Short mmCIF file of C-alpha atoms and ligand atoms in Angstrom, two decimals:
data_model
loop_
_atom_site.label_atom_id
_atom_site.label_comp_id
_atom_site.label_asym_id
_atom_site.label_seq_id
_atom_site.Cartn_x
_atom_site.Cartn_y
_atom_site.Cartn_z
CA MET A 300 35.78 -8.23 -6.22
CA ARG A 301 35.16 -7.53 -2.53
CA ILE A 302 31.85 -6.08 -1.37
CA LEU A 303 30.99 -4.79 2.11
CA GLY A 304 27.36 -5.60 2.94
CA ILE A 305 25.08 -4.04 5.55
CA GLU A 306 21.80 -5.57 6.81
CA THR A 307 19.46 -3.89 9.32
CA SER A 308 15.94 -4.85 8.15
CA CYS A 309 14.64 -6.28 11.44
CA ASP A 310 16.33 -7.18 14.73
CA GLU A 311 19.77 -8.27 13.56
CA THR A 312 22.49 -5.75 12.74
CA SER A 313 24.94 -7.41 10.38
CA VAL A 314 28.05 -6.43 8.42
CA ALA A 315 30.01 -8.72 6.08
CA VAL A 316 32.73 -8.70 3.46
CA VAL A 317 32.19 -11.21 0.64
CA GLU A 318 34.55 -11.94 -2.25
CA ASP A 319 33.20 -12.62 -5.74
CA GLY A 320 29.64 -13.29 -4.59
CA ARG A 321 30.20 -16.43 -2.55
CA HIS A 322 33.28 -16.43 -0.35
CA VAL A 323 32.58 -14.88 3.06
CA LEU A 324 35.72 -13.21 4.44
CA SER A 325 34.00 -11.86 7.56
CA ASN A 326 30.42 -11.93 8.84
CA ILE A 327 29.40 -10.22 12.07
CA ILE A 328 25.88 -10.30 13.48
CA ALA A 329 24.59 -8.39 16.50
CA SER A 330 21.35 -10.13 17.48
CA GLN A 331 18.82 -8.11 19.47
CA VAL A 332 16.70 -11.09 20.61
CA ARG A 333 17.45 -10.54 24.30
CA VAL A 334 16.62 -6.85 24.04
CA HIS A 335 13.17 -7.58 22.56
CA ALA A 336 12.43 -10.71 24.62
CA ARG A 337 10.87 -8.85 27.53
CA PHE A 338 8.34 -7.28 25.13
CA GLY A 339 7.48 -10.68 23.58
CA GLY A 340 8.31 -9.43 20.06
CA VAL A 341 10.32 -6.91 18.05
CA VAL A 342 9.72 -3.27 19.07
CA PRO A 343 10.58 -1.20 15.97
CA GLU A 344 11.89 1.88 17.82
CA VAL A 345 14.09 -0.24 20.06
CA ALA A 346 15.42 -2.07 16.99
CA SER A 347 16.32 1.18 15.17
CA ARG A 348 18.13 2.54 18.22
CA ALA A 349 20.15 -0.65 18.68
CA HIS A 350 21.13 -0.64 14.96
CA LEU A 351 22.24 2.98 15.32
CA GLN A 352 24.37 2.21 18.37
CA ARG A 353 26.03 -0.88 16.92
CA LEU A 354 26.41 -0.43 13.17
CA LEU A 355 29.45 1.83 12.72
CA PRO A 356 31.72 0.02 15.22
CA MET A 357 30.71 -3.24 13.49
CA VAL A 358 31.77 -1.86 10.10
CA ASP A 359 35.20 -1.02 11.58
CA ASP A 360 35.45 -4.43 13.26
CA CYS A 361 34.40 -6.35 10.16
CA LEU A 362 36.93 -4.55 7.95
CA ALA A 363 39.70 -4.94 10.57
CA ARG A 364 39.09 -8.71 10.65
CA THR A 365 39.78 -8.93 6.92
CA GLY A 366 42.84 -6.66 7.19
CA MET A 367 41.12 -4.13 4.96
CA THR A 368 39.96 -0.53 5.13
CA LEU A 369 37.03 1.02 3.32
CA ALA A 370 39.46 2.10 0.59
CA ASP A 371 40.13 -1.59 -0.21
CA VAL A 372 36.53 -2.65 -0.89
CA ASP A 373 35.19 -2.43 -4.45
CA ALA A 374 31.61 -1.55 -3.53
CA LEU A 375 29.12 -1.31 -0.67
CA ALA A 376 25.75 -3.07 -0.55
CA VAL A 377 22.76 -2.51 1.69
CA THR A 378 19.32 -4.01 2.30
CA ARG A 379 16.83 -1.57 0.81
CA GLY A 380 13.69 -3.51 1.84
CA PRO A 381 11.36 -5.08 2.71
CA GLY A 382 11.47 -4.72 6.50
CA LEU A 383 10.87 -2.28 9.34
CA VAL A 384 11.30 1.13 7.78
CA GLY A 385 13.08 2.76 10.74
CA ALA A 386 15.47 -0.18 11.00
CA LEU A 387 16.14 -0.21 7.25
CA LEU A 388 16.81 3.53 7.25
CA VAL A 389 19.71 3.16 9.67
CA GLY A 390 21.45 0.80 7.23
CA VAL A 391 20.54 2.75 4.10
CA GLU A 392 21.64 6.15 5.43
CA THR A 393 24.86 4.75 6.91
CA ALA A 394 25.71 2.95 3.67
CA LYS A 395 25.04 6.10 1.62
CA ALA A 396 27.31 8.17 3.85
CA LEU A 397 30.12 5.58 3.79
CA ALA A 398 29.88 5.09 0.02
CA TRP A 399 29.92 8.86 -0.60
CA ALA A 400 32.84 9.43 1.78
CA ALA A 401 34.90 6.57 0.29
CA GLY A 402 33.91 7.29 -3.32
CA LYS A 403 32.56 3.75 -3.81
CA PRO A 404 29.51 2.43 -5.66
CA LEU A 405 26.49 1.53 -3.49
CA ILE A 406 24.29 -1.42 -4.47
CA PRO A 407 20.75 -1.67 -2.98
CA VAL A 408 19.65 -5.28 -2.41
CA HIS A 409 16.25 -6.93 -1.95
CA HIS A 410 16.14 -8.77 1.38
CA ILE A 411 14.10 -11.78 0.19
CA ALA A 412 16.09 -12.21 -3.04
CA ALA A 413 19.17 -12.26 -0.78
CA HIS A 414 17.65 -14.99 1.45
CA LEU A 415 17.00 -17.02 -1.73
CA TYR A 416 20.65 -16.58 -2.69
CA SER A 417 21.98 -17.67 0.75
CA PRO A 418 22.60 -21.36 -0.22
CA PHE A 419 25.47 -20.22 -2.49
CA LEU A 420 27.56 -18.74 0.35
CA PHE A 421 30.49 -20.36 2.13
CA GLY A 422 33.38 -19.32 4.34
CA ASP A 423 35.90 -20.41 6.90
CA PRO A 424 34.13 -20.97 10.27
CA ALA A 425 36.68 -18.57 11.83
CA ALA A 426 35.22 -15.75 9.71
CA PHE A 427 31.92 -15.78 11.65
CA ARG A 428 31.09 -13.96 14.84
CA THR A 429 27.70 -13.43 16.46
CA ILE A 430 27.08 -11.14 19.41
CA VAL A 431 23.82 -11.53 21.33
CA ILE A 432 23.58 -8.00 22.64
CA GLY A 433 22.28 -6.99 26.07
CA GLU A 434 20.95 -3.69 27.37
CA HIS A 435 24.57 -2.63 27.95
CA ALA A 436 27.73 -3.62 26.09
CA ALA A 437 28.96 -5.39 29.27
CA ASP A 438 26.00 -7.82 28.94
CA ASP A 439 26.93 -8.91 25.40
CA VAL A 440 27.40 -12.63 24.81
CA GLU A 441 29.71 -13.62 21.96
CA HIS A 442 29.80 -16.74 19.81
CA ALA A 443 32.43 -17.47 17.21
CA GLY A 444 32.84 -20.06 14.44
CA GLU A 445 30.54 -23.08 14.60
CA ALA A 446 29.10 -21.85 17.92
CA ALA A 447 27.78 -18.90 15.89
CA GLY A 448 25.98 -21.31 13.51
CA ALA A 449 28.73 -21.03 10.89
CA PRO A 450 29.37 -23.69 8.22
CA ALA A 451 31.34 -26.66 9.54
CA ASP A 452 33.96 -26.37 6.80
CA ALA A 453 35.16 -23.79 4.31
CA THR A 454 34.47 -25.68 1.07
CA PRO A 455 32.02 -24.14 -1.42
CA PRO A 456 28.74 -26.09 -1.67
CA PRO A 457 27.82 -27.32 -5.16
CA PRO A 458 25.72 -24.52 -6.66
CA LEU A 459 22.00 -25.10 -7.10
CA ARG A 460 20.83 -25.39 -10.72
CA HIS A 461 18.36 -22.86 -12.06
CA PRO A 462 15.45 -22.96 -11.98
CA TYR A 463 15.10 -24.11 -8.40
CA VAL A 464 12.24 -23.56 -6.01
CA GLY A 465 12.85 -21.44 -2.94
CA LEU A 466 10.77 -21.87 0.20
CA VAL A 467 11.14 -18.65 2.19
CA VAL A 468 10.19 -19.19 5.83
CA SER A 469 11.00 -16.35 8.18
CA GLY A 470 9.33 -14.25 10.85
CA GLY A 471 7.81 -11.89 8.30
CA HIS A 472 7.52 -13.99 5.13
CA THR A 473 6.32 -17.36 3.96
CA SER A 474 6.40 -17.88 0.23
CA LEU A 475 7.31 -20.22 -2.58
CA VAL A 476 9.45 -18.64 -5.28
CA ARG A 477 10.67 -19.85 -8.66
CA VAL A 478 14.33 -18.85 -8.97
CA ASP A 479 15.54 -18.65 -12.59
CA GLY A 480 18.71 -16.76 -11.68
CA PRO A 481 20.12 -14.81 -8.72
CA LEU A 482 18.31 -11.69 -9.95
CA ASP A 483 15.34 -13.44 -11.56
CA CYS A 484 12.79 -14.53 -8.94
CA THR A 485 9.03 -15.06 -9.41
CA VAL A 486 6.74 -15.40 -6.40
CA LEU A 487 4.43 -18.42 -6.82
CA SER A 488 2.53 -18.17 -3.56
CA GLU A 489 2.45 -16.41 -0.21
CA THR A 490 0.78 -16.74 3.13
CA ALA A 491 -2.72 -15.35 3.41
CA ASP A 492 -2.15 -14.39 7.05
CA ASP A 493 0.66 -15.33 9.47
CA ALA A 494 4.18 -16.22 8.37
CA ALA A 495 5.54 -19.60 9.54
CA GLY A 496 7.99 -17.97 11.97
CA GLU A 497 5.24 -15.72 13.26
CA ALA A 498 3.13 -18.83 13.97
CA PHE A 499 6.02 -20.27 16.03
CA ASP A 500 6.36 -16.94 17.87
CA LYS A 501 2.61 -16.67 18.58
CA VAL A 502 2.30 -20.29 19.75
CA ALA A 503 5.30 -19.77 22.07
CA LYS A 504 3.57 -16.71 23.48
CA LEU A 505 0.31 -18.65 23.97
CA LEU A 506 2.22 -21.34 25.86
CA ASP A 507 4.27 -18.79 27.80
CA LEU A 508 7.53 -20.23 26.48
CA GLY A 509 9.36 -16.99 25.67
CA TYR A 510 10.73 -15.23 22.59
CA PRO A 511 11.75 -15.93 19.85
CA GLY A 512 9.31 -18.77 19.52
CA GLY A 513 11.03 -21.02 16.97
CA PRO A 514 13.97 -22.23 19.04
CA VAL A 515 11.92 -22.64 22.28
CA VAL A 516 9.07 -24.49 20.58
CA GLU A 517 11.62 -26.77 18.90
CA ALA A 518 13.38 -27.43 22.22
CA THR A 519 10.06 -28.10 24.04
CA ALA A 520 8.92 -30.43 21.24
CA ARG A 521 12.00 -32.62 21.56
CA GLY A 522 10.91 -36.15 22.51
CA GLY A 523 7.23 -35.18 22.23
CA ASP A 524 4.57 -37.18 20.35
CA PRO A 525 3.68 -35.35 17.09
CA ALA A 526 0.50 -37.47 16.70
CA ARG A 527 -0.97 -36.67 20.14
CA PHE A 528 -3.01 -33.71 18.86
CA ALA A 529 -4.73 -33.79 15.46
CA LEU A 530 -3.99 -30.22 14.37
CA PRO A 531 -5.10 -28.91 10.96
CA ARG A 532 -2.87 -28.84 7.85
CA PRO A 533 -4.38 -25.72 6.30
CA MET A 534 -5.22 -25.47 2.59
CA LEU A 535 -3.68 -28.78 1.60
CA ALA A 536 -6.46 -29.80 -0.79
CA GLY A 537 -5.83 -29.63 -4.53
CA ASP A 538 -2.92 -27.86 -6.21
CA ASN A 539 -3.15 -24.74 -4.09
CA MET A 540 0.31 -23.36 -3.25
CA ASP A 541 -0.86 -20.64 -0.83
CA PHE A 542 -0.30 -20.84 2.92
CA SER A 543 -2.40 -19.95 5.93
CA PHE A 544 -1.20 -20.44 9.50
CA SER A 545 -3.72 -18.51 11.56
CA GLY A 546 -6.14 -21.49 11.74
CA LEU A 547 -3.37 -23.68 13.11
CA LYS A 548 -2.61 -21.06 15.76
CA THR A 549 -6.32 -20.95 16.66
CA ALA A 550 -6.38 -24.75 16.97
CA VAL A 551 -3.48 -24.57 19.45
CA MET A 552 -5.33 -21.82 21.31
CA LYS A 553 -8.35 -24.12 21.56
CA VAL A 554 -6.23 -26.91 23.10
CA VAL A 555 -4.85 -24.40 25.63
CA ARG A 556 -8.38 -23.28 26.48
CA ASP A 557 -9.77 -26.83 26.76
CA THR A 558 -6.86 -28.10 28.85
CA GLY A 559 -6.39 -24.98 30.94
CA ALA A 560 -3.19 -22.92 30.73
CA ASP A 561 -2.06 -23.87 34.25
CA ALA A 562 -2.72 -27.59 33.76
CA LEU A 563 -0.75 -27.47 30.50
CA ARG A 564 2.21 -25.67 32.06
CA ALA A 565 2.27 -28.21 34.89
CA ASP A 566 2.37 -31.19 32.52
CA ALA A 567 5.72 -31.25 30.71
CA ARG A 568 4.72 -34.31 28.67
CA LEU A 569 1.53 -32.67 27.41
CA LEU A 570 3.34 -29.42 26.57
CA SER A 571 6.01 -31.31 24.67
CA ASP A 572 3.39 -33.31 22.73
CA LEU A 573 1.52 -30.12 21.83
CA CYS A 574 4.68 -28.41 20.56
CA ALA A 575 5.66 -31.53 18.61
CA SER A 576 2.16 -31.74 17.07
CA PHE A 577 2.26 -28.06 16.08
CA GLN A 578 5.77 -28.33 14.64
CA GLU A 579 4.78 -31.40 12.63
CA ALA A 580 1.74 -29.60 11.19
CA VAL A 581 3.95 -26.69 10.07
CA ALA A 582 6.64 -28.95 8.60
CA GLU A 583 4.16 -31.15 6.74
CA THR A 584 2.25 -28.17 5.33
CA LEU A 585 5.41 -26.35 4.16
CA LEU A 586 6.92 -29.39 2.48
CA ARG A 587 3.71 -30.62 0.82
CA LYS A 588 3.17 -27.16 -0.65
CA ALA A 589 6.78 -27.13 -1.83
CA ARG A 590 6.11 -30.40 -3.67
CA ILE A 591 3.30 -28.74 -5.63
CA ALA A 592 5.62 -25.85 -6.55
CA LEU A 593 8.41 -28.22 -7.63
CA ARG A 594 5.98 -30.03 -9.91
CA ALA A 595 4.73 -26.73 -11.37
CA CYS A 596 8.31 -25.58 -12.11
CA GLY A 597 9.59 -28.96 -13.35
CA SER A 598 12.41 -28.73 -10.79
CA ARG A 599 13.83 -31.35 -8.43
CA GLN A 600 15.76 -28.90 -6.26
CA LEU A 601 14.38 -27.03 -3.28
CA ALA A 602 16.19 -24.42 -1.17
CA VAL A 603 14.67 -23.70 2.23
CA VAL A 604 15.75 -20.27 3.49
CA GLY A 605 14.94 -17.86 6.33
CA GLY A 606 14.97 -18.29 10.12
CA VAL A 607 12.53 -21.24 10.26
CA ALA A 608 14.96 -23.21 8.04
CA CYS A 609 17.01 -23.66 11.25
CA ASN A 610 14.28 -26.00 12.53
CA GLY A 611 15.59 -29.53 12.99
CA ARG A 612 12.23 -31.27 12.48
CA LEU A 613 11.65 -29.37 9.21
CA ARG A 614 15.07 -30.58 8.04
CA ASP A 615 14.38 -34.20 9.09
CA ALA A 616 10.82 -34.20 7.68
CA VAL A 617 12.15 -33.95 4.12
CA ALA A 618 12.70 -37.71 4.02
CA ALA A 619 8.99 -38.31 4.79
CA TYR A 620 7.33 -35.60 2.72
CA LEU A 621 9.72 -34.95 -0.19
CA PRO A 622 11.42 -38.25 -1.03
CA GLY A 623 13.65 -38.04 -4.11
CA VAL A 624 13.95 -34.25 -3.98
CA GLU A 625 17.28 -32.57 -3.42
CA VAL A 626 16.65 -30.15 -0.56
CA VAL A 627 19.24 -27.62 0.50
CA PHE A 628 19.19 -25.96 3.92
CA PRO A 629 21.94 -23.36 4.36
CA PRO A 630 23.95 -23.41 7.61
CA PRO A 631 21.99 -21.63 10.40
CA VAL A 632 24.08 -18.44 10.22
CA PHE A 633 22.90 -17.96 6.61
CA CYS A 634 19.24 -18.84 7.45
CA THR A 635 18.67 -16.00 9.91
CA ASP A 636 19.30 -12.41 8.79
CA ASN A 637 22.92 -11.79 7.80
CA ALA A 638 24.89 -9.34 5.67
CA SER A 639 26.77 -12.02 3.70
CA MET A 640 23.67 -12.76 1.63
CA ILE A 641 23.38 -9.02 0.89
CA ALA A 642 27.03 -8.62 -0.17
CA GLY A 643 26.85 -11.93 -2.07
CA LEU A 644 23.81 -11.05 -4.16
CA ALA A 645 25.19 -7.52 -4.71
CA TRP A 646 28.07 -9.07 -6.68
CA HIS A 647 25.54 -10.33 -9.25
CA HIS A 648 24.10 -6.80 -9.47
CA ALA A 649 27.65 -5.51 -10.04
CA MET A 650 28.27 -8.10 -12.78
CA ARG A 651 25.05 -6.95 -14.45
CA GLY A 652 26.31 -3.37 -14.39
CA ASP A 653 24.15 -2.05 -11.55
CA ALA A 654 27.10 -0.61 -9.57
CA ALA A 655 27.55 2.66 -11.42
CA GLY A 656 27.73 4.96 -8.38
CA ALA A 657 26.15 5.84 -5.08
CA ASP A 658 22.56 7.02 -5.45
CA LEU A 659 22.24 9.48 -2.59
CA ALA A 660 18.48 9.65 -3.17
CA LEU A 661 18.16 5.93 -2.30
CA ASN A 662 15.37 5.34 0.20
CA ALA A 663 14.35 2.41 2.41
CA GLU A 664 11.19 0.57 1.31
CA ALA A 665 9.09 -1.24 3.93
CA ASP A 666 7.18 -3.09 1.17
CA LEU A 667 9.31 -3.94 -1.80
CA PRO A 668 8.18 -6.41 -4.45
CA ILE A 669 10.82 -8.96 -5.40
CA ARG A 670 12.63 -8.33 -8.70
O1 KG4 B 998 14.83 -14.82 8.87
P1 KG4 B 998 14.69 -14.38 10.28
O2 KG4 B 998 15.92 -14.33 11.14
O3 KG4 B 998 14.10 -12.93 10.37
C1 KG4 B 998 13.12 -12.44 9.50
O4 KG4 B 998 13.51 -11.94 8.42
O5 KG4 B 998 11.95 -12.58 9.90
O6 KG4 B 998 13.56 -15.31 10.96
C2 KG4 B 998 13.15 -15.17 12.28
C3 KG4 B 998 12.07 -16.21 12.55
C4 KG4 B 998 11.42 -16.06 13.92
O7 KG4 B 998 10.01 -16.07 13.76
C5 KG4 B 998 11.88 -17.30 14.67
O8 KG4 B 998 10.94 -17.77 15.62
C6 KG4 B 998 12.08 -18.29 13.55
O9 KG4 B 998 12.62 -17.53 12.49
N1 KG4 B 998 13.02 -19.36 13.93
C7 KG4 B 998 12.67 -20.65 14.03
C8 KG4 B 998 13.81 -21.34 14.52
N2 KG4 B 998 14.82 -20.44 14.68
C9 KG4 B 998 14.32 -19.23 14.30
N3 KG4 B 998 11.51 -21.28 13.78
C10 KG4 B 998 11.45 -22.61 14.00
N4 KG4 B 998 12.48 -23.33 14.48
C11 KG4 B 998 13.68 -22.75 14.76
N5 KG4 B 998 14.70 -23.48 15.24
ZN1 ZN B 999 15.00 -12.13 6.79
#
């Protein structure tokens, strides 16, 4: 069964065709990071407009790359929420129109449940294409295959065993989730304030490093001393699984104030040490909390999903903070927002009998509890 997926919840427009829930035949992402960079964060109206401009040609392109037309797909799937409502609406309305026109079922998918499903996906590196869009089409920069963050080989990863614990770390979400099945997720804890990715973005802004924060903070931290600054590990006492990152951000702000922004910018060593110290505090907090969740669920398998799962130090820190635990990080292209995870999870909805038709009353939901 081949499902065409559409994802437009934030600042990545993505279209994919996935076979039988796992095998990615084509995945195209148009990333808007450069468009939002000059504002220092995602501007919802700008995001919606870019989705609108890019989505339909991407659907054509994605289908053409698999040698298919809309008539050949068995169903369509779309992110229904959570996310930016204007951005979501572009995907939802487009998917409804396409499904109606082609007479295909339309399957609405929960964005976070799809992130939690992302470790099951695989595909030939040649099936992946990422376009970092500019203000004009002539400014687009294209990456294909492994340069687009795709898996290094096309073999299916061994599936995780249920229940596993999912650590969702993205720009909008930080939570620990017990996953009893692809469509059976229970949230164990969430962040009380900032998401982990948001903390990276805010710290990058404080240090004038640019946007998005995660990749620049990671690059600046390279070679830095993570023990130079004693930054807080919030809420680590006891068996508490909740997160809070705003205190950590304030601690970084205090270092900037005490040192002086100009002095900090002029001292590459100091800047690198500060980024390394911040990154270490985030990695240690996330993984120690995950350990508590694993114990509570009686599981020895952790899947780390969402954009922050791209972080190299978080990946390496597993050896120090979670020895003996099997930790799965999907390839980067499946960590950041992508339509393969939407089309993949939709297959499980279809198998459950949720693909009866196209509900033309379907609406986007900015806040959507996981189910
Ligand atoms: O999952 P995602 O693409 O979008 C949301 O659904 O939010 O995550 C984006 C977030 C941003 O906050 C970005 O700074 C962060 O993921 N991120 C990283 C890295 N790459 C992206 N954070 C830390 N290290 C990275 N290498
Ligand atoms: Zn996401």
